Short mmCIF file of C-alpha atoms (C1' of nucleotides) in Angstrom, two decimals:
data_model
loop_
_atom_site.label_atom_id
_atom_site.label_comp_id
_atom_site.label_asym_id
_atom_site.label_seq_id
_atom_site.Cartn_x
_atom_site.Cartn_y
_atom_site.Cartn_z
CA UNK A 1 0.00 0.00 0.00
CA UNK A 2 3.00 2.28 0.44
CA UNK A 3 3.12 4.22 -2.76
CA UNK A 4 6.69 5.29 -3.17
CA UNK A 5 5.93 7.82 -5.87
CA UNK A 6 8.44 10.58 -6.51
CA UNK A 7 8.66 11.26 -2.78
CA UNK A 8 9.07 14.93 -3.79
CA UNK A 9 12.80 15.10 -3.21
CA UNK A 10 13.06 17.56 -0.42
CA UNK A 11 14.19 20.45 -2.53
CA UNK A 12 11.83 23.34 -2.85
CA UNK A 13 9.85 22.54 0.27
CA UNK A 14 8.77 25.61 2.17
CA UNK A 15 9.81 26.38 5.72
CA UNK A 16 6.22 26.39 6.78
CA UNK A 17 5.63 22.92 5.48
CA UNK A 18 8.73 21.58 7.20
CA UNK A 19 7.65 23.12 10.48
CA UNK A 20 4.29 21.42 10.20
CA UNK A 21 5.82 18.09 9.31
CA UNK A 22 8.08 18.35 12.34
CA UNK A 23 5.01 19.06 14.40
CA UNK A 24 3.11 16.08 13.00
CA UNK A 25 6.06 13.90 13.78
CA UNK A 26 6.26 15.14 17.33
CA UNK A 27 2.56 14.71 18.00
CA UNK A 28 2.51 11.26 16.45
CA UNK A 29 5.51 10.03 18.38
CA UNK A 30 4.45 11.72 21.60
CA UNK A 31 1.07 10.02 21.78
CA UNK A 32 0.39 6.86 23.81
CA UNK A 33 1.50 4.84 20.78
CA UNK A 34 -0.98 2.10 20.14
CA UNK A 35 -4.09 3.38 21.74
CA UNK A 36 -5.33 3.47 18.18
CA UNK A 37 -3.57 2.06 15.20
CA UNK A 38 -5.05 4.49 12.67
CA UNK A 39 -5.53 8.23 12.61
CA UNK A 40 -7.56 10.53 10.33
CA UNK A 41 -6.22 13.69 8.81
CA UNK A 42 -8.69 15.73 10.81
CA UNK A 43 -7.57 14.12 14.05
CA UNK A 44 -3.93 14.84 13.41
CA UNK A 45 -4.97 18.31 12.34
CA UNK A 46 -6.82 18.92 15.60
CA UNK A 47 -3.79 17.77 17.56
CA UNK A 48 -1.65 20.31 15.75
CA UNK A 49 -3.98 23.23 15.19
CA UNK A 50 -4.13 22.75 11.43
CA UNK A 51 -6.95 21.96 8.99
CA UNK A 52 -7.43 18.45 7.67
CA UNK A 53 -6.92 19.62 4.09
CA UNK A 54 -3.60 21.11 5.08
CA UNK A 55 -2.56 17.88 6.72
CA UNK A 56 -3.41 15.84 3.65
CA UNK A 57 -1.67 18.31 1.37
CA UNK A 58 1.46 18.14 3.50
CA UNK A 59 1.37 14.38 3.66
CA UNK A 60 1.31 14.20 -0.14
CA UNK A 61 4.89 15.39 -0.01
CA UNK A 62 6.23 12.62 2.14
CA UNK A 63 4.98 9.84 -0.09
CA UNK A 64 2.01 8.89 1.92
CA UNK A 65 -0.37 6.01 2.37
CA UNK A 66 -3.73 6.34 4.11
CA UNK A 67 -6.93 4.56 3.29
CA UNK A 68 -10.44 5.95 3.16
CA UNK A 69 -12.55 4.91 6.11
CA UNK A 70 -9.55 4.08 8.24
CA UNK A 71 -7.13 6.92 7.81
CA UNK A 72 -3.39 6.59 8.17
CA UNK A 73 -1.49 3.85 9.92
CA UNK A 74 0.24 5.81 12.66
CA UNK A 75 3.45 3.84 12.72
CA UNK A 76 3.76 3.80 8.96
CA UNK A 77 2.98 7.49 8.71
CA UNK A 78 5.54 8.34 11.36
CA UNK A 79 8.08 6.32 9.45
CA UNK A 80 7.37 8.12 6.19
CA UNK A 81 7.61 11.53 7.81
CA UNK A 82 10.87 10.68 9.50
CA UNK A 83 12.32 9.29 6.30
CA UNK A 84 11.46 12.58 4.69
CA UNK A 85 12.75 14.83 7.46
CA UNK A 86 15.89 13.08 8.57
CA UNK A 87 18.91 11.68 6.91
CA UNK A 88 20.02 8.28 8.08
CA UNK A 89 22.05 8.38 11.26
CA UNK A 90 22.49 11.13 13.79
CA UNK A 91 23.18 14.79 13.12
CA UNK A 92 25.29 16.68 15.64
CA UNK A 93 24.88 20.22 16.86
CA UNK A 94 26.89 22.66 18.95
CA UNK A 95 25.85 25.41 21.33
CA UNK A 96 27.96 28.54 21.38
CA UNK A 97 27.72 30.91 24.33
CA UNK A 98 27.14 29.41 27.76
CA UNK A 99 25.39 32.34 29.39
CA UNK A 100 22.06 32.10 31.19
CA UNK A 101 20.13 31.52 28.01
CA UNK A 102 22.64 29.10 26.57
CA UNK A 103 22.65 26.95 29.68
CA UNK A 104 18.86 26.96 29.86
CA UNK A 105 18.54 25.89 26.25
CA UNK A 106 21.14 23.23 26.81
CA UNK A 107 19.24 21.87 29.80
CA UNK A 108 16.14 21.87 27.65
CA UNK A 109 17.63 20.05 24.70
CA UNK A 110 20.43 17.95 26.15
CA UNK A 111 20.07 14.21 26.06
CA UNK A 112 16.74 14.09 24.28
CA UNK A 113 17.05 13.65 20.59
CA UNK A 114 17.91 10.49 18.89
CA UNK A 115 18.30 12.12 15.50
CA UNK A 116 19.75 15.47 16.51
CA UNK A 117 22.02 15.83 19.52
CA UNK A 118 23.96 18.68 21.05
CA UNK A 119 27.40 17.19 21.47
CA UNK A 120 29.60 20.16 22.33
CA UNK A 121 29.45 23.68 23.70
CA UNK A 122 31.77 26.62 23.27
CA UNK A 123 32.55 29.82 25.14
CA UNK A 124 35.28 32.43 25.19
CA UNK A 125 35.36 32.70 28.98
CA UNK A 126 38.25 30.48 30.16
CA UNK A 127 36.41 30.05 33.46
CA UNK A 128 33.70 28.11 31.66
CA UNK A 129 35.74 26.02 29.30
CA UNK A 130 36.81 22.44 29.93
CA UNK A 131 33.90 21.88 32.25
CA UNK A 132 31.02 19.53 31.48
CA UNK A 133 27.52 20.98 31.64
CA UNK A 134 24.45 18.82 31.09
CA UNK A 135 26.66 16.17 29.65
CA UNK A 136 28.43 18.42 27.15
CA UNK A 137 32.04 19.43 27.32
CA UNK A 138 32.68 23.14 26.87
CA UNK A 139 35.53 24.05 24.56
CA UNK A 140 37.17 27.42 23.95
CA UNK A 141 35.78 29.15 20.87
CA UNK A 142 39.25 29.01 19.39
CA UNK A 143 38.83 25.24 19.03
CA UNK A 144 35.65 25.53 16.99
CA UNK A 145 37.13 24.43 13.72
CA UNK A 146 38.92 21.37 15.00
CA UNK A 147 36.16 20.13 17.28
CA UNK A 148 33.49 20.71 14.67
CA UNK A 149 35.49 18.86 12.07
CA UNK A 150 36.23 15.98 14.40
CA UNK A 151 32.60 15.57 15.52
CA UNK A 152 31.03 16.35 12.15
CA UNK A 153 29.04 19.29 13.47
CA UNK A 154 27.27 21.41 10.87
CA UNK A 155 24.55 23.06 12.97
CA UNK A 156 24.96 25.51 15.82
CA UNK A 157 22.88 27.38 18.35
CA UNK A 158 24.18 30.89 18.85
CA UNK A 159 23.57 32.38 22.30
CA UNK A 160 26.37 34.88 22.65
CA UNK A 161 25.80 38.55 23.51
CA UNK A 162 24.56 40.74 20.68
CA UNK A 163 27.85 42.61 20.51
CA UNK A 164 29.85 39.53 19.54
CA UNK A 165 27.19 37.70 17.53
CA UNK A 166 28.27 38.71 14.03
CA UNK A 167 31.88 37.95 14.73
CA UNK A 168 31.12 34.59 16.32
CA UNK A 169 28.77 33.71 13.49
CA UNK A 170 31.62 34.33 11.09
CA UNK A 171 33.77 31.89 13.03
CA UNK A 172 30.97 29.34 12.93
CA UNK A 173 30.75 29.55 9.17
CA UNK A 174 34.52 29.31 8.90
CA UNK A 175 34.30 26.18 11.03
CA UNK A 176 31.95 24.63 8.49
CA UNK A 177 28.50 25.36 9.90
CA UNK A 178 25.67 25.27 7.41
CA UNK A 179 22.83 26.16 9.76
CA UNK A 180 22.56 28.52 12.73
CA UNK A 181 19.77 28.98 15.23
CA UNK A 182 20.39 32.55 16.28
CA UNK A 183 19.16 33.94 19.58
CA UNK A 184 21.21 37.12 19.43
CA UNK A 185 19.00 40.09 18.61
CA UNK A 186 20.96 41.12 15.53
CA UNK A 187 20.61 40.49 11.82
CA UNK A 188 23.48 38.26 10.85
CA UNK A 189 25.14 38.80 7.49
CA UNK A 190 26.44 35.50 6.25
CA UNK A 191 27.01 33.64 2.97
CA UNK A 192 23.89 32.41 1.22
CA UNK A 193 24.58 28.74 1.75
CA UNK A 194 24.17 29.13 5.51
CA UNK A 195 20.64 28.76 6.76
CA UNK A 196 19.80 31.11 9.63
CA UNK A 197 16.74 30.96 11.85
CA UNK A 198 16.35 33.92 14.15
CA UNK A 199 14.57 33.74 17.47
CA UNK A 200 14.33 37.13 19.10
CA UNK A 201 12.63 36.75 22.43
CA UNK A 202 11.93 40.42 22.96
CA UNK A 203 10.37 40.79 19.52
CA UNK A 204 8.29 37.67 19.92
CA UNK A 205 6.89 39.00 23.15
CA UNK A 206 6.13 42.35 21.58
CA UNK A 207 4.36 40.61 18.76
CA UNK A 208 2.18 38.75 21.23
CA UNK A 209 1.48 42.00 23.02
CA UNK A 210 0.44 43.65 19.77
CA UNK A 211 -2.01 40.98 18.76
CA UNK A 212 -3.25 40.55 22.31
CA UNK A 213 -4.44 44.14 22.19
CA UNK A 214 -6.55 43.54 19.13
CA UNK A 215 -8.01 40.18 20.05
CA UNK A 216 -8.65 37.51 17.47
CA UNK A 217 -6.22 34.73 17.00
CA UNK A 218 -5.64 34.72 13.28
CA UNK A 219 -3.53 31.77 12.60
CA UNK A 220 -1.51 29.10 14.29
CA UNK A 221 2.03 28.78 13.30
CA UNK A 222 4.66 26.88 15.18
CA UNK A 223 8.01 28.61 15.06
CA UNK B 1 5.27 66.67 5.72
CA UNK B 2 3.73 64.00 7.91
CA UNK B 3 0.78 62.76 5.95
CA UNK B 4 -1.64 61.39 8.48
CA UNK B 5 -3.72 59.52 5.97
CA UNK B 6 -5.89 56.66 7.15
CA UNK B 7 -2.98 55.18 9.11
CA UNK B 8 -4.44 51.78 8.17
CA UNK B 9 -6.03 51.07 11.54
CA UNK B 10 -4.09 48.14 12.75
CA UNK B 11 -6.73 45.57 12.10
CA UNK B 12 -6.03 43.03 9.41
CA UNK B 13 -2.27 43.46 9.50
CA UNK B 14 -0.40 40.22 9.00
CA UNK B 15 1.92 38.69 11.56
CA UNK B 16 4.76 38.87 9.13
CA UNK B 17 4.33 42.56 8.62
CA UNK B 18 4.22 43.22 12.35
CA UNK B 19 7.38 41.20 12.86
CA UNK B 20 9.14 43.27 10.24
CA UNK B 21 7.91 46.54 11.71
CA UNK B 22 9.18 45.47 15.11
CA UNK B 23 12.49 44.72 13.47
CA UNK B 24 12.66 48.10 11.74
CA UNK B 25 11.92 49.75 15.04
CA UNK B 26 14.64 47.84 16.79
CA UNK B 27 17.25 48.54 14.13
CA UNK B 28 16.34 52.20 13.97
CA UNK B 29 16.44 52.71 17.70
CA UNK B 30 19.53 50.57 18.17
CA UNK B 31 21.69 52.52 15.76
CA UNK B 32 24.09 55.29 16.86
CA UNK B 33 21.17 57.72 16.58
CA UNK B 34 22.22 60.81 14.73
CA UNK B 35 25.14 59.61 12.74
CA UNK B 36 22.84 60.35 9.84
CA UNK B 37 19.52 62.10 10.05
CA UNK B 38 17.97 60.38 7.04
CA UNK B 39 17.81 56.80 5.86
CA UNK B 40 16.78 55.21 2.56
CA UNK B 41 14.47 52.26 2.27
CA UNK B 42 17.26 50.17 0.84
CA UNK B 43 19.51 51.00 3.77
CA UNK B 44 16.94 50.00 6.33
CA UNK B 45 16.26 46.94 4.23
CA UNK B 46 19.91 45.93 4.25
CA UNK B 47 20.02 46.35 8.02
CA UNK B 48 17.10 43.96 8.36
CA UNK B 49 17.61 41.49 5.56
CA UNK B 50 14.60 42.71 3.57
CA UNK B 51 14.17 44.26 0.13
CA UNK B 52 13.68 47.98 -0.27
CA UNK B 53 10.31 47.47 -1.92
CA UNK B 54 9.19 45.45 1.06
CA UNK B 55 10.30 48.17 3.41
CA UNK B 56 8.42 50.85 1.51
CA UNK B 57 5.33 48.69 1.30
CA UNK B 58 5.43 48.08 5.04
CA UNK B 59 5.95 51.73 5.80
CA UNK B 60 2.85 52.63 3.80
CA UNK B 61 0.90 51.02 6.61
CA UNK B 62 2.24 53.17 9.37
CA UNK B 63 1.34 56.45 7.73
CA UNK B 64 4.73 57.33 6.52
CA UNK B 65 6.65 60.31 5.31
CA UNK B 66 9.92 60.06 3.40
CA UNK B 67 11.14 62.31 0.64
CA UNK B 68 12.73 61.35 -2.62
CA UNK B 69 16.43 62.07 -2.70
CA UNK B 70 16.73 62.15 1.05
CA UNK B 71 14.82 59.17 2.32
CA UNK B 72 13.12 59.00 5.68
CA UNK B 73 13.82 61.11 8.71
CA UNK B 74 14.97 58.50 11.18
CA UNK B 75 13.48 60.04 14.26
CA UNK B 76 10.18 60.78 12.59
CA UNK B 77 10.03 57.30 11.08
CA UNK B 78 10.76 55.70 14.42
CA UNK B 79 7.97 57.74 15.94
CA UNK B 80 5.47 56.69 13.30
CA UNK B 81 6.34 53.03 13.67
CA UNK B 82 6.06 53.19 17.43
CA UNK B 83 2.74 54.99 17.24
CA UNK B 84 1.54 52.19 15.06
CA UNK B 85 2.90 49.32 17.14
CA UNK B 86 2.30 50.49 20.65
CA UNK B 87 -0.56 51.86 22.57
CA UNK B 88 0.17 54.87 24.72
CA UNK B 89 1.68 53.94 28.07
CA UNK B 90 3.27 50.73 29.20
CA UNK B 91 1.98 47.23 28.74
CA UNK B 92 2.74 44.70 31.45
CA UNK B 93 3.62 41.05 31.08
CA UNK B 94 4.02 38.07 33.39
CA UNK B 95 6.27 35.05 33.24
CA UNK B 96 4.85 31.76 34.45
CA UNK B 97 7.19 28.92 35.33
CA UNK B 98 10.52 29.80 36.93
CA UNK B 99 12.53 26.80 35.77
CA UNK B 100 15.85 27.05 33.98
CA UNK B 101 14.33 28.41 30.81
CA UNK B 102 12.00 30.79 32.61
CA UNK B 103 14.81 32.30 34.64
CA UNK B 104 17.02 32.65 31.58
CA UNK B 105 14.30 34.40 29.62
CA UNK B 106 13.60 36.63 32.57
CA UNK B 107 17.26 37.59 32.81
CA UNK B 108 17.17 38.31 29.11
CA UNK B 109 14.08 40.49 29.15
CA UNK B 110 13.99 41.98 32.63
CA UNK B 111 14.49 45.68 32.98
CA UNK B 112 14.85 46.46 29.29
CA UNK B 113 11.65 47.56 27.72
CA UNK B 114 10.11 50.90 28.08
CA UNK B 115 6.89 49.89 26.42
CA UNK B 116 6.60 46.28 27.53
CA UNK B 117 7.81 45.13 30.92
CA UNK B 118 7.75 41.87 32.80
CA UNK B 119 6.40 42.89 36.16
CA UNK B 120 5.62 39.61 37.88
CA UNK B 121 6.48 35.92 37.81
CA UNK B 122 4.55 32.89 38.97
CA UNK B 123 5.35 29.35 39.99
CA UNK B 124 3.66 26.49 41.80
CA UNK B 125 6.71 25.53 43.78
CA UNK B 126 6.37 27.17 47.22
CA UNK B 127 10.16 27.17 47.49
CA UNK B 128 10.34 29.67 44.65
CA UNK B 129 7.47 31.95 45.51
CA UNK B 130 7.79 35.22 47.40
CA UNK B 131 11.35 35.63 46.27
CA UNK B 132 12.51 38.36 43.94
CA UNK B 133 14.41 37.27 40.83
CA UNK B 134 15.85 39.81 38.38
CA UNK B 135 13.71 42.43 39.99
CA UNK B 136 10.44 40.52 39.71
CA UNK B 137 8.52 39.13 42.63
CA UNK B 138 7.41 35.52 42.23
CA UNK B 139 3.84 34.77 43.25
CA UNK B 140 2.10 31.43 43.66
CA UNK B 141 0.12 30.46 40.58
CA UNK B 142 -2.99 30.52 42.71
CA UNK B 143 -2.67 34.31 42.89
CA UNK B 144 -2.68 34.73 39.12
CA UNK B 145 -6.08 36.28 38.87
CA UNK B 146 -5.69 38.84 41.59
CA UNK B 147 -2.15 39.90 40.71
CA UNK B 148 -2.94 40.09 37.00
CA UNK B 149 -6.01 42.19 37.67
CA UNK B 150 -4.16 44.50 40.04
CA UNK B 151 -1.22 45.05 37.69
CA UNK B 152 -3.25 45.09 34.49
CA UNK B 153 -1.38 42.17 32.96
CA UNK B 154 -2.78 40.77 29.73
CA UNK B 155 0.26 39.05 28.25
CA UNK B 156 2.16 36.07 29.62
CA UNK B 157 5.20 33.98 28.85
CA UNK B 158 4.57 30.33 29.54
CA UNK B 159 7.62 28.30 30.54
CA UNK B 160 6.13 25.49 32.60
CA UNK B 161 6.78 21.80 31.87
CA UNK B 162 4.86 20.33 28.96
CA UNK B 163 2.74 18.20 31.26
CA UNK B 164 1.16 21.17 33.00
CA UNK B 165 1.13 23.61 30.09
CA UNK B 166 -2.49 23.18 28.96
CA UNK B 167 -3.80 23.42 32.50
CA UNK B 168 -1.71 26.47 33.31
CA UNK B 169 -2.70 28.12 30.03
CA UNK B 170 -6.31 27.67 31.05
CA UNK B 171 -5.60 29.45 34.31
CA UNK B 172 -3.92 32.25 32.40
CA UNK B 173 -6.94 32.78 30.22
CA UNK B 174 -9.19 32.67 33.26
CA UNK B 175 -6.97 35.35 34.78
CA UNK B 176 -7.64 37.59 31.80
CA UNK B 177 -4.67 36.97 29.52
CA UNK B 178 -5.20 37.81 25.88
CA UNK B 179 -1.81 36.78 24.57
CA UNK B 180 0.58 33.96 25.44
CA UNK B 181 4.14 33.33 24.33
CA UNK B 182 4.31 29.58 24.72
CA UNK B 183 7.58 27.72 25.18
CA UNK B 184 6.01 24.44 26.21
CA UNK B 185 6.23 21.92 23.38
CA UNK B 186 2.49 21.29 23.21
CA UNK B 187 -0.34 22.65 21.10
CA UNK B 188 -2.50 24.72 23.41
CA UNK B 189 -6.24 24.63 22.95
CA UNK B 190 -7.65 27.97 24.00
CA UNK B 191 -10.49 30.33 23.10
CA UNK B 192 -10.13 32.18 19.82
CA UNK B 193 -9.69 35.59 21.36
CA UNK B 194 -6.38 34.55 22.91
CA UNK B 195 -3.37 35.05 20.69
CA UNK B 196 -0.77 32.30 21.05
CA UNK B 197 2.75 32.34 19.68
CA UNK B 198 4.59 29.06 20.01
CA UNK B 199 8.34 28.79 20.28
CA UNK B 200 9.47 25.19 20.29
CA UNK B 201 13.21 25.11 20.67
CA UNK B 202 13.65 21.50 19.67
CA UNK B 203 11.59 21.95 16.54
CA UNK B 204 13.38 25.15 15.58
CA UNK B 205 16.69 23.37 15.84
CA UNK B 206 15.45 20.47 13.77
CA UNK B 207 14.24 22.89 11.15
CA UNK B 208 17.68 24.46 10.98
CA UNK B 209 19.22 21.01 10.70
CA UNK B 210 16.90 20.12 7.85
CA UNK B 211 17.68 23.16 5.77
CA UNK B 212 21.35 23.04 6.67
CA UNK B 213 21.52 19.68 4.94
CA UNK B 214 20.21 21.06 1.70
CA UNK B 215 22.10 24.35 1.61
CA UNK B 216 20.59 27.49 0.21
CA UNK B 217 19.18 30.06 2.52
CA UNK B 218 15.77 30.76 1.09
CA UNK B 219 14.40 33.57 3.05
CA UNK B 220 15.00 35.63 6.10
CA UNK B 221 12.30 35.81 8.62
CA UNK B 222 12.60 37.03 12.14
CA UNK B 223 10.48 34.99 14.51
"C1'" DA C 1 -23.53 -8.61 -3.34
"C1'" DT C 2 -24.82 -4.32 -2.94
"C1'" DC C 3 -25.29 0.01 -0.79
"C1'" DA C 4 -24.39 3.97 2.05
"C1'" DC C 5 -20.99 6.43 4.18
"C1'" DA C 6 -16.87 8.92 5.53
"C1'" DT C 7 -12.48 9.65 4.15
"C1'" DT C 8 -8.53 10.17 1.00
"C1'" DG C 9 -6.00 12.45 -2.78
"C1'" DT C 10 -5.87 16.29 -5.68
"C1'" DG C 11 -7.09 19.77 -9.48
"C1'" DA C 12 -8.83 24.21 -9.26
"C1'" DA C 13 -9.92 28.34 -6.98
"C1'" DA C 14 -9.22 31.74 -3.57
"C1'" DC C 15 -6.36 34.15 -0.93
"C1'" DC C 16 -2.29 36.21 0.74
"C1'" DT C 17 2.49 38.09 0.23
"C1'" DA C 18 6.36 39.92 -2.16
"C1'" DT C 19 8.31 41.91 -6.21
"C1'" DC C 20 8.33 44.72 -10.30
"C1'" DA C 21 8.40 48.79 -12.56
"C1'" DC C 22 7.40 53.30 -13.29
"C1'" DA C 23 5.15 57.99 -12.67
"C1'" DG C 24 5.92 61.72 -9.80
"C1'" DC C 25 8.86 64.21 -6.71
"C1'" DT C 26 12.49 66.55 -4.63
"C1'" DT C 27 16.98 67.95 -4.53
"C1'" DA C 28 21.55 69.34 -6.25
"C1'" DA C 29 24.27 71.02 -9.82
"C1'" DC C 30 25.12 73.94 -13.41
"C1'" DG D 1 15.77 78.13 -14.42
"C1'" DT D 2 16.55 74.06 -16.29
"C1'" DT D 3 18.25 69.57 -16.18
"C1'" DA D 4 19.88 65.16 -14.38
"C1'" DA D 5 19.67 61.84 -10.95
"C1'" DG D 6 17.79 58.81 -7.83
"C1'" DC D 7 14.35 57.81 -4.51
"C1'" DT D 8 9.51 57.35 -2.93
"C1'" DG D 9 4.77 55.64 -3.25
"C1'" DT D 10 1.90 52.45 -5.43
"C1'" DG D 11 -0.82 49.94 -9.20
"C1'" DA D 12 -0.04 45.87 -11.39
"C1'" DT D 13 1.96 41.45 -11.45
"C1'" DA D 14 3.98 37.34 -10.16
"C1'" DG D 15 4.56 33.88 -6.92
"C1'" DG D 16 3.40 31.07 -3.06
"C1'" DT D 17 0.19 28.94 0.31
"C1'" DT D 18 -4.18 27.42 1.90
"C1'" DT D 19 -8.77 26.11 1.26
"C1'" DC D 20 -12.46 24.24 -1.51
"C1'" DA D 21 -14.85 20.71 -3.43
"C1'" DC D 22 -15.42 16.51 -5.46
"C1'" DA D 23 -14.29 12.06 -7.84
"C1'" DA D 24 -12.36 7.87 -6.41
"C1'" DT D 25 -12.05 4.44 -2.93
"C1'" DG D 26 -12.13 1.27 0.78
"C1'" DT D 27 -15.15 -0.37 4.66
"C1'" DG D 28 -18.89 -2.11 7.27
"C1'" DA D 29 -23.80 -2.97 7.39
"C1'" DT D 30 -27.59 -5.18 5.36
#
DNA sequence: ATCACATTGTGAAACCTATCACAGCTTAAC
DNA sequence: GTTAAGCTGTGATAGGTTTCACAATGTGAT
């Protein structure tokens, strides 16, 4: 029943779609597994705050299955989504900047992911380096290139102060990073091949405040 | 020179547009003020990772000025954007859940904003309540309603564990919140009039990892 | 077997967002 | 005063995303 189809080779897939697929995956894997073997598009949609049509449209991309009157086999669906989202094996990430926010994020993400793990942290402060926090050794920033190369790290979380963000980001790219999750409230200027996702806490809060004033939820969009 | 026009009363403005306006505001106010009195749309665009046409289009909304051959008066522009984004006076926010992440976010946001301030925190753990962290008193969650009413709080940051997020969110709404910045990795189900912005750190990182694998930055979008 | 039903998969339509491109200005230079 | 230059403001356009709506389909009841 598993139509392999073209499996829409992941090029030209929008960020929005990927975010939703990640959400579907999380909700599917987070549920009490086999309470029900099948799930309808509208059920998955309700779990994620998305319409059933949107769910079906997204699932077309991953080379789906799904039968009328029964819906999708949860395990099979989860497998298809993960095949689409992840490459075989584990992908490693680094966290750069062990301040308050960096440590909190590390505590949040450390030792959780099978497919994506934070394996090293970096800081300039010699007082912080060579310690182990939440299971991750902290290296001096100067060692970025060698450690990243040795561990095959291509993704980094950037939690350094705004003043040093651009400079540190440059070092990250020089060390071979291809994706950066940036918490510093600055616009990074980097080569095109590096994917940057900005999370600016202050701006997010102000956005909430703006829309809170004029009621009406308009949309639901996981960042 | 300040055309007042209709000033496009802030209804029906998209989330994206608001995010960009917040970004323009931040870049304008963060710069060394009067190094130059005027700024062109393409300059502001470059500072924010946005095209000049997009900048001009966005500025149409705020009831803009701007002269050919000189660009926009920075101070005046900043004023127009702030008039559009903020209501007069200060808006208060609360932070609920003083775990690692909550404390880090508090340290990040406390004592910064003129227009939007975190004025109270809440937790269920009696060991944490009635202390002052980063200048904010921590109240028991049971006092949500009274404290929120007294301080006029309508916006909250939710950093409680996933397991209690939905329940706590319900309490927030009951306490009069109209906007929630949700860090718990769950889809909250709340009345339509409550605006929810989700930030899921694990999913954001996985998104970066996905696009890092297939190169090519596609877009730049502040969250 | 056959039927009635609820769902899938998807072309088409609607909607939303960003870009193009240019008329109209405003300024500076001569 | 006239001209050249380069930007703003915006209608039109292109592009992207979501929703609609329905034929096709598998399932369970009769």
